[in-house]
GROMACS .gro file of C-alpha atoms in nm:
model
  222
    1UNK     CA    1  -1.397   1.533  -1.339
    2UNK     CA    2  -1.031   1.379  -1.361
    3UNK     CA    3  -0.734   1.579  -1.297
    4UNK     CA    4  -0.395   1.539  -1.450
    5UNK     CA    5  -0.054   1.492  -1.285
    6UNK     CA    6   0.165   1.777  -1.402
    7UNK     CA    7   0.507   1.605  -1.376
    8UNK     CA    8   0.635   1.247  -1.364
    9UNK     CA    9   0.757   1.105  -1.030
   10UNK     CA   10   1.098   0.933  -1.034
   11UNK     CA   11   1.094   0.613  -0.819
   12UNK     CA   12   1.411   0.730  -0.658
   13UNK     CA   13   1.247   1.068  -0.533
   14UNK     CA   14   0.998   0.845  -0.301
   15UNK     CA   15   1.018   0.935   0.042
   16UNK     CA   16   1.170   0.639   0.266
   17UNK     CA   17   1.035   0.525   0.606
   18UNK     CA   18   1.215   0.459   0.950
   19UNK     CA   19   1.185   0.063   0.846
   20UNK     CA   20   1.396   0.153   0.518
   21UNK     CA   21   1.651   0.311   0.735
   22UNK     CA   22   1.693   0.072   0.960
   23UNK     CA   23   1.722  -0.195   0.725
   24UNK     CA   24   2.018  -0.018   0.574
   25UNK     CA   25   2.187   0.053   0.904
   26UNK     CA   26   2.162  -0.325   0.996
   27UNK     CA   27   2.346  -0.406   0.656
   28UNK     CA   28   2.619  -0.141   0.713
   29UNK     CA   29   2.667  -0.293   1.098
   30UNK     CA   30   2.704  -0.648   0.964
   31UNK     CA   31   2.960  -0.545   0.707
   32UNK     CA   32   3.140  -0.351   0.971
   33UNK     CA   33   3.154  -0.682   1.184
   34UNK     CA   34   3.267  -0.860   0.901
   35UNK     CA   35   3.557  -0.625   0.821
   36UNK     CA   36   3.422  -0.497   0.505
   37UNK     CA   37   3.398  -0.128   0.656
   38UNK     CA   38   3.626   0.025   0.918
   39UNK     CA   39   3.448   0.222   1.213
   40UNK     CA   40   3.534   0.544   1.035
   41UNK     CA   41   3.331   0.431   0.730
   42UNK     CA   42   3.050   0.285   0.942
   43UNK     CA   43   3.007   0.594   1.141
   44UNK     CA   44   3.005   0.814   0.826
   45UNK     CA   45   2.766   0.591   0.621
   46UNK     CA   46   2.548   0.548   0.934
   47UNK     CA   47   2.496   0.967   0.966
   48UNK     CA   48   2.399   0.933   0.598
   49UNK     CA   49   2.150   0.667   0.639
   50UNK     CA   50   1.968   0.868   0.913
   51UNK     CA   51   1.974   1.172   0.715
   52UNK     CA   52   1.837   1.030   0.421
   53UNK     CA   53   1.489   1.116   0.290
   54UNK     CA   54   1.462   0.950  -0.039
   55UNK     CA   55   1.562   0.599  -0.204
   56UNK     CA   56   1.808   0.783  -0.405
   57UNK     CA   57   2.008   0.864  -0.095
   58UNK     CA   58   1.985   0.538   0.056
   59UNK     CA   59   2.064   0.302  -0.248
   60UNK     CA   60   2.442   0.453  -0.275
   61UNK     CA   61   2.531   0.357   0.079
   62UNK     CA   62   2.519  -0.034   0.021
   63UNK     CA   63   2.614  -0.050  -0.366
   64UNK     CA   64   2.955  -0.171  -0.291
   65UNK     CA   65   2.843  -0.454  -0.052
   66UNK     CA   66   2.767  -0.812  -0.162
   67UNK     CA   67   2.400  -0.944  -0.228
   68UNK     CA   68   2.243  -0.584  -0.135
   69UNK     CA   69   2.220  -0.261  -0.305
   70UNK     CA   70   1.873  -0.215  -0.478
   71UNK     CA   71   1.733  -0.530  -0.389
   72UNK     CA   72   1.754  -0.454  -0.027
   73UNK     CA   73   1.450  -0.228  -0.068
   74UNK     CA   74   1.085  -0.302  -0.143
   75UNK     CA   75   0.992  -0.184  -0.499
   76UNK     CA   76   0.897   0.198  -0.451
   77UNK     CA   77   0.546   0.310  -0.650
   78UNK     CA   78   0.633   0.317  -1.025
   79UNK     CA   79   0.727   0.634  -1.214
   80UNK     CA   80   0.410   0.808  -1.345
   81UNK     CA   81   0.356   0.940  -1.704
   82UNK     CA   82   0.264   1.316  -1.717
   83UNK     CA   83  -0.108   1.345  -1.803
   84UNK     CA   84  -0.205   1.012  -1.655
   85UNK     CA   85  -0.557   1.084  -1.511
   86UNK     CA   86  -0.628   1.046  -1.155
   87UNK     CA   87  -0.954   0.977  -0.942
   88UNK     CA   88  -1.019   1.227  -0.690
   89UNK     CA   89  -1.389   1.156  -0.593
   90UNK     CA   90  -1.674   0.934  -0.627
   91UNK     CA   91  -2.040   0.995  -0.504
   92UNK     CA   92  -2.358   0.789  -0.483
   93UNK     CA   93  -2.665   1.014  -0.473
   94UNK     CA   94  -2.971   0.762  -0.472
   95UNK     CA   95  -2.762   0.528  -0.668
   96UNK     CA   96  -2.385   0.353  -0.657
   97UNK     CA   97  -2.047   0.405  -0.767
   98UNK     CA   98  -1.742   0.191  -0.798
   99UNK     CA   99  -1.377   0.267  -0.831
  100UNK     CA  100  -1.176  -0.059  -0.884
  101UNK     CA  101  -0.920  -0.238  -1.097
  102UNK     CA  102  -0.612  -0.058  -1.204
  103UNK     CA  103  -0.736   0.319  -1.146
  104UNK     CA  104  -0.479   0.597  -1.035
  105UNK     CA  105  -0.541   0.732  -0.673
  106UNK     CA  106  -0.374   1.069  -0.570
  107UNK     CA  107  -0.303   1.188  -0.207
  108UNK     CA  108  -0.647   1.245  -0.139
  109UNK     CA  109  -0.975   1.087  -0.236
  110UNK     CA  110  -1.338   1.187  -0.125
  111UNK     CA  111  -1.627   0.979  -0.158
  112UNK     CA  112  -2.001   1.023  -0.041
  113UNK     CA  113  -2.287   0.814  -0.037
  114UNK     CA  114  -2.659   0.980   0.038
  115UNK     CA  115  -2.905   0.709   0.026
  116UNK     CA  116  -2.678   0.490  -0.189
  117UNK     CA  117  -2.349   0.285  -0.200
  118UNK     CA  118  -2.016   0.310  -0.314
  119UNK     CA  119  -1.696   0.065  -0.333
  120UNK     CA  120  -1.361   0.233  -0.354
  121UNK     CA  121  -1.129  -0.099  -0.428
  122UNK     CA  122  -0.753   0.004  -0.371
  123UNK     CA  123  -0.610  -0.342  -0.405
  124UNK     CA  124  -0.491  -0.296  -0.748
  125UNK     CA  125  -0.495   0.092  -0.759
  126UNK     CA  126  -0.192   0.269  -0.894
  127UNK     CA  127  -0.087   0.479  -0.580
  128UNK     CA  128   0.080   0.790  -0.721
  129UNK     CA  129   0.219   0.870  -0.393
  130UNK     CA  130   0.303   0.640  -0.068
  131UNK     CA  131   0.043   0.818   0.136
  132UNK     CA  132  -0.330   0.827   0.039
  133UNK     CA  133  -0.596   1.003   0.258
  134UNK     CA  134  -0.994   0.873   0.209
  135UNK     CA  135  -1.256   1.106   0.313
  136UNK     CA  136  -1.545   0.891   0.341
  137UNK     CA  137  -1.912   1.028   0.410
  138UNK     CA  138  -2.196   0.789   0.446
  139UNK     CA  139  -2.559   0.957   0.490
  140UNK     CA  140  -2.843   0.709   0.510
  141UNK     CA  141  -2.618   0.512   0.292
  142UNK     CA  142  -2.321   0.265   0.283
  143UNK     CA  143  -1.929   0.264   0.167
  144UNK     CA  144  -1.690   0.010   0.135
  145UNK     CA  145  -1.309   0.066   0.121
  146UNK     CA  146  -1.097  -0.234   0.015
  147UNK     CA  147  -0.742  -0.182   0.115
  148UNK     CA  148  -0.419  -0.407   0.006
  149UNK     CA  149  -0.358  -0.672   0.242
  150UNK     CA  150   0.029  -0.538   0.301
  151UNK     CA  151  -0.087  -0.173   0.344
  152UNK     CA  152  -0.050   0.060   0.659
  153UNK     CA  153  -0.402   0.146   0.784
  154UNK     CA  154  -0.538   0.409   0.988
  155UNK     CA  155  -0.896   0.489   1.061
  156UNK     CA  156  -0.995   0.815   1.205
  157UNK     CA  157  -1.355   0.819   1.085
  158UNK     CA  158  -1.681   0.845   1.325
  159UNK     CA  159  -2.018   0.704   1.335
  160UNK     CA  160  -2.329   0.902   1.430
  161UNK     CA  161  -2.623   0.685   1.470
  162UNK     CA  162  -2.423   0.477   1.207
  163UNK     CA  163  -2.113   0.244   1.182
  164UNK     CA  164  -1.746   0.329   1.102
  165UNK     CA  165  -1.547   0.015   1.108
  166UNK     CA  166  -1.193   0.056   1.247
  167UNK     CA  167  -1.091  -0.311   1.263
  168UNK     CA  168  -0.855  -0.284   0.978
  169UNK     CA  169  -0.609  -0.034   1.150
  170UNK     CA  170  -0.273  -0.154   1.191
  171UNK     CA  171   0.091  -0.168   1.054
  172UNK     CA  172   0.175  -0.303   0.696
  173UNK     CA  173   0.461  -0.420   0.528
  174UNK     CA  174   0.790  -0.208   0.481
  175UNK     CA  175   0.739  -0.015   0.148
  176UNK     CA  176   0.382  -0.070   0.109
  177UNK     CA  177   0.128   0.244   0.093
  178UNK     CA  178  -0.055   0.401   0.373
  179UNK     CA  179  -0.408   0.454   0.390
  180UNK     CA  180  -0.564   0.687   0.625
  181UNK     CA  181  -0.956   0.670   0.616
  182UNK     CA  182  -1.162   0.951   0.773
  183UNK     CA  183  -1.490   1.137   0.769
  184UNK     CA  184  -1.832   1.008   0.934
  185UNK     CA  185  -2.128   0.812   0.905
  186UNK     CA  186  -2.479   0.939   0.978
  187UNK     CA  187  -2.742   0.679   0.998
  188UNK     CA  188  -2.525   0.462   0.750
  189UNK     CA  189  -2.201   0.276   0.754
  190UNK     CA  190  -1.854   0.274   0.626
  191UNK     CA  191  -1.694  -0.053   0.623
  192UNK     CA  192  -1.306  -0.073   0.567
  193UNK     CA  193  -1.159  -0.407   0.493
  194UNK     CA  194  -0.812  -0.568   0.396
  195UNK     CA  195  -0.834  -0.797   0.118
  196UNK     CA  196  -0.589  -0.941  -0.137
  197UNK     CA  197  -0.596  -0.855  -0.497
  198UNK     CA  198  -0.756  -1.051  -0.774
  199UNK     CA  199  -0.409  -1.143  -0.881
  200UNK     CA  200  -0.319  -1.279  -0.549
  201UNK     CA  201  -0.664  -1.462  -0.530
  202UNK     CA  202  -0.573  -1.667  -0.839
  203UNK     CA  203  -0.245  -1.761  -0.751
  204UNK     CA  204  -0.373  -1.875  -0.401
  205UNK     CA  205  -0.667  -2.081  -0.599
  206UNK     CA  206  -0.375  -2.225  -0.838
  207UNK     CA  207  -0.169  -2.326  -0.526
  208UNK     CA  208  -0.459  -2.474  -0.342
  209UNK     CA  209  -0.517  -2.680  -0.678
  210UNK     CA  210  -0.146  -2.777  -0.705
  211UNK     CA  211  -0.143  -2.862  -0.364
  212UNK     CA  212  -0.442  -3.106  -0.374
  213UNK     CA  213  -0.301  -3.279  -0.698
  214UNK     CA  214   0.036  -3.338  -0.532
  215UNK     CA  215  -0.137  -3.471  -0.213
  216UNK     CA  216  -0.368  -3.716  -0.412
  217UNK     CA  217  -0.350  -4.072  -0.436
  218UNK     CA  218  -0.550  -4.367  -0.550
  219UNK     CA  219  -0.626  -4.457  -0.208
  220UNK     CA  220  -0.773  -4.123  -0.109
  221UNK     CA  221  -1.137  -4.066  -0.045
  222UNK     CA  222  -1.268  -3.809  -0.326
   0.00000   0.00000   0.00000
């Protein structure tokens, strides 16, 4: 059964990462080297940088410097309208389930495949928070979890007479969501794969066609 988000989340209240703070600090140090900030201002702003916890706290620190400001940050997850449905679970009992497309995922999603199979496709999902935990349980069944290519991925699940794929584990791009996959596979399997979104696949296909047209000549073999 779907649950509701009680309150909207403002983008400025999204938590920042260490990478976000380091980007701002680098801009401030460069501004000081160019004479735009004196050492006292640099020290004061750096203190605020490393104490910041949200985008709203970081953004004002560069608003008076050229060619930075809000463009310095990757876009945070969008604000969410109160009442937007969030999917919390998926079950395949001698059958199958699928979550894909622009569905809303909350901080935790639990999935179970028992004599069945399931797909959790996060590529186009709407992340209501920056970090999501997927609890995956495959019992004589199979689960596939597709994560965005740019996501940071942690895989902690285990396989007991089954398989739990850890190859997708690794860092992602600054500002991208973090996905942690836990659980276990018993006589079954859980596969975690990094995949581009459908939109990205279409763009790549179009770019490939464009390059083929640009490189074509009457003398080429085709």
